[in-house]
Each structure stands twice: as structure tokens, then as C-alpha cells.
Amino acid sequence: MASWPGRAGSALAHELGGLITIQRVDEPAALLLSPEQADQVRGTLRQRLLTVQLAMLMRQPAVWKSELDNVGTTLAKYFDTRSPDTVAAQNLARELAQTDIAVRMPDVSDSLNAVAALRAAGFKTSDQD
């Protein structure tokens, strides 16, 4: 029969075993972030994502790709890359960065040629008020 301190130590180790995990950290700077710095990293990510959104609306593919690449780098540097949420965010950033947001404007030369042909044929608009 084990001694009382031995049983207590074993029970304590069993109970605390689920609370403590040991992981390898590739980027030690991530461990040194204070809560304020972690909030700042999240705020920076939000700003970058807003810039991505604006780049899409303003049709700026270079800014779009650059900012999404920066988002992916920040996620890899400061967040747990084994977390399902982080993996999903990285995959989404990667997929979005590969998306072409450049809009090809339609060629209006056919319309201009049709207008020129109508003018050459003597077509005039009627003045109806």
C-alpha cells in the first residue's frame, strides 16, 4: 500500500495533468507578449483585414495580395499554428491571396464602331420633349 504523500502526489499529478501541456514553440517572441501587446497584435490584424477589404473595393490587387501575405505571416508568428482556428484562418488567407480581384473592363470598341456606323449612315436622334 502506497503512503499517503505518494497517493496525494499521484492524485495531484493526475488532476493537473489535463491543465498543463508542454509544447515546442518555434517563435519565442510569441510567449513574451503581454496582454496589451497581444491586443495590439489582434488590432493590427483587424487593420490589415480592413485594408484587404478596401483593396478589394478599390480594385488594387497588389495591396490585396501583400496585406493577405502579411496576415498569414502574423498568424504564423504570433498564434498557435496547431489550433484549428489558426489553421482555418491561414488557409483562408492563402486562398484569398490567390484570388484574382482585378476586374477586366469590357471592351467598348464594338459599341463605338456601331455608333460610328450609325452616324455614317445618317442616323439622327429625334428631338422629342
Short mmCIF file of C-alpha atoms in Angstrom, two decimals:
data_model
loop_
_atom_site.label_atom_id
_atom_site.label_comp_id
_atom_site.label_asym_id
_atom_site.label_seq_id
_atom_site.Cartn_x
_atom_site.Cartn_y
_atom_site.Cartn_z
CA MET A 1 0.00 0.00 0.00
CA ALA A 2 1.37 3.41 -1.01
CA SER A 3 1.98 6.07 1.56
CA TRP A 4 -0.39 8.99 1.94
CA PRO A 5 2.03 11.56 0.41
CA GLY A 6 2.66 9.25 -2.53
CA ARG A 7 -1.06 8.81 -3.21
CA ALA A 8 -1.68 12.56 -2.83
CA GLY A 9 1.16 13.37 -5.24
CA SER A 10 -0.13 10.83 -7.74
CA ALA A 11 -3.71 12.16 -7.49
CA LEU A 12 -2.48 15.74 -7.85
CA ALA A 13 -0.37 14.85 -10.88
CA HIS A 14 -3.35 13.08 -12.43
CA GLU A 15 -5.70 16.03 -11.83
CA LEU A 16 -3.26 18.70 -13.02
CA GLY A 17 -2.08 16.65 -15.99
CA GLY A 18 -5.01 17.89 -18.07
CA LEU A 19 -4.28 21.52 -17.21
CA ILE A 20 -0.61 21.60 -18.10
CA THR A 21 0.70 20.90 -21.58
CA ILE A 22 4.24 21.11 -22.82
CA GLN A 23 4.69 22.35 -26.37
CA ARG A 24 7.58 23.29 -28.58
CA VAL A 25 7.45 26.97 -29.51
CA ASP A 26 9.27 27.98 -32.67
CA GLU A 27 8.88 31.72 -32.09
CA PRO A 28 9.84 32.66 -28.52
CA ALA A 29 8.62 36.23 -29.06
CA ALA A 30 5.05 34.92 -29.03
CA LEU A 31 5.50 33.80 -25.42
CA LEU A 32 6.81 37.17 -24.33
CA LEU A 33 3.75 39.16 -25.35
CA SER A 34 1.97 40.98 -22.58
CA PRO A 35 -1.84 41.09 -22.72
CA GLU A 36 -1.61 44.64 -24.09
CA GLN A 37 0.79 43.53 -26.81
CA ALA A 38 -1.47 40.60 -27.69
CA ASP A 39 -4.37 43.04 -28.02
CA GLN A 40 -2.18 45.20 -30.25
CA VAL A 41 -1.37 42.21 -32.49
CA ARG A 42 -5.08 41.44 -32.82
CA GLY A 43 -5.78 45.12 -33.56
CA THR A 44 -3.09 45.13 -36.23
CA LEU A 45 -4.68 42.05 -37.80
CA ARG A 46 -8.05 43.80 -37.84
CA GLN A 47 -6.50 46.83 -39.54
CA ARG A 48 -4.79 44.65 -42.13
CA LEU A 49 -8.08 42.89 -42.87
CA LEU A 50 -9.80 46.25 -43.30
CA THR A 51 -7.04 47.24 -45.72
CA VAL A 52 -7.65 43.97 -47.59
CA GLN A 53 -11.33 44.83 -47.82
CA LEU A 54 -10.58 48.34 -49.11
CA ALA A 55 -8.09 46.96 -51.63
CA MET A 56 -10.80 44.68 -52.98
CA LEU A 57 -13.30 47.54 -53.23
CA MET A 58 -10.75 49.84 -54.88
CA ARG A 59 -9.50 47.07 -57.20
CA GLN A 60 -5.90 47.12 -56.03
CA PRO A 61 -4.63 43.54 -56.44
CA ALA A 62 -1.06 44.31 -55.32
CA VAL A 63 -2.26 45.71 -51.97
CA TRP A 64 -4.74 42.81 -51.65
CA LYS A 65 -2.04 40.16 -52.02
CA SER A 66 0.56 41.97 -49.93
CA GLU A 67 -1.78 42.51 -46.97
CA LEU A 68 -3.08 38.94 -47.07
CA ASP A 69 0.51 37.67 -47.11
CA ASN A 70 1.20 39.85 -44.05
CA VAL A 71 -1.88 38.44 -42.31
CA GLY A 72 -0.60 34.90 -42.93
CA THR A 73 2.85 35.82 -41.60
CA THR A 74 1.37 37.39 -38.46
CA LEU A 75 -0.83 34.36 -37.83
CA ALA A 76 2.17 32.03 -38.17
CA LYS A 77 4.36 34.17 -35.92
CA TYR A 78 2.06 35.04 -33.02
CA PHE A 79 -0.67 32.38 -32.94
CA ASP A 80 -0.67 28.64 -32.21
CA THR A 81 -0.30 27.03 -35.63
CA ARG A 82 -1.77 23.77 -34.32
CA SER A 83 -5.04 25.43 -33.34
CA PRO A 84 -7.89 24.60 -35.75
CA ASP A 85 -8.96 28.26 -35.80
CA THR A 86 -5.46 29.42 -36.73
CA VAL A 87 -5.13 26.74 -39.41
CA ALA A 88 -8.51 27.75 -40.88
CA ALA A 89 -7.54 31.44 -40.85
CA GLN A 90 -4.19 30.71 -42.52
CA ASN A 91 -5.87 28.59 -45.20
CA LEU A 92 -8.45 31.29 -45.85
CA ALA A 93 -5.77 33.99 -46.11
CA ARG A 94 -3.79 31.79 -48.52
CA GLU A 95 -6.85 31.07 -50.67
CA LEU A 96 -7.89 34.71 -50.76
CA ALA A 97 -4.36 35.82 -51.69
CA GLN A 98 -4.54 33.53 -54.72
CA THR A 99 -7.87 35.01 -55.81
CA ASP A 100 -7.59 37.45 -58.69
CA ILE A 101 -9.54 40.60 -57.82
CA ALA A 102 -8.54 42.55 -60.91
CA VAL A 103 -11.67 43.41 -62.87
CA ARG A 104 -11.38 43.27 -66.60
CA MET A 105 -13.34 46.14 -68.03
CA PRO A 106 -15.37 45.30 -71.11
CA ASP A 107 -14.05 46.45 -74.44
CA VAL A 108 -16.22 49.30 -75.75
CA SER A 109 -14.70 49.38 -79.22
CA ASP A 110 -17.65 47.43 -80.73
CA SER A 111 -20.11 49.94 -79.27
CA LEU A 112 -18.05 52.86 -80.59
CA ASN A 113 -17.89 51.22 -84.02
CA ALA A 114 -21.68 50.75 -84.02
CA VAL A 115 -22.24 54.42 -83.13
CA ALA A 116 -19.82 55.49 -85.85
CA ALA A 117 -21.58 53.25 -88.38
CA LEU A 118 -24.98 54.75 -87.47
CA ARG A 119 -23.62 58.27 -87.80
CA ALA A 120 -22.07 57.42 -91.14
CA ALA A 121 -25.42 56.05 -92.31
CA GLY A 122 -27.02 59.39 -91.46
CA PHE A 123 -28.98 58.25 -88.40
CA LYS A 124 -30.09 61.19 -86.30
CA THR A 125 -31.77 61.17 -82.92
CA SER A 126 -35.22 62.69 -82.88
CA ASP A 127 -35.87 65.68 -80.65
CA GLN A 128 -38.86 64.66 -78.58
CA ASP A 129 -39.62 66.55 -75.39
#
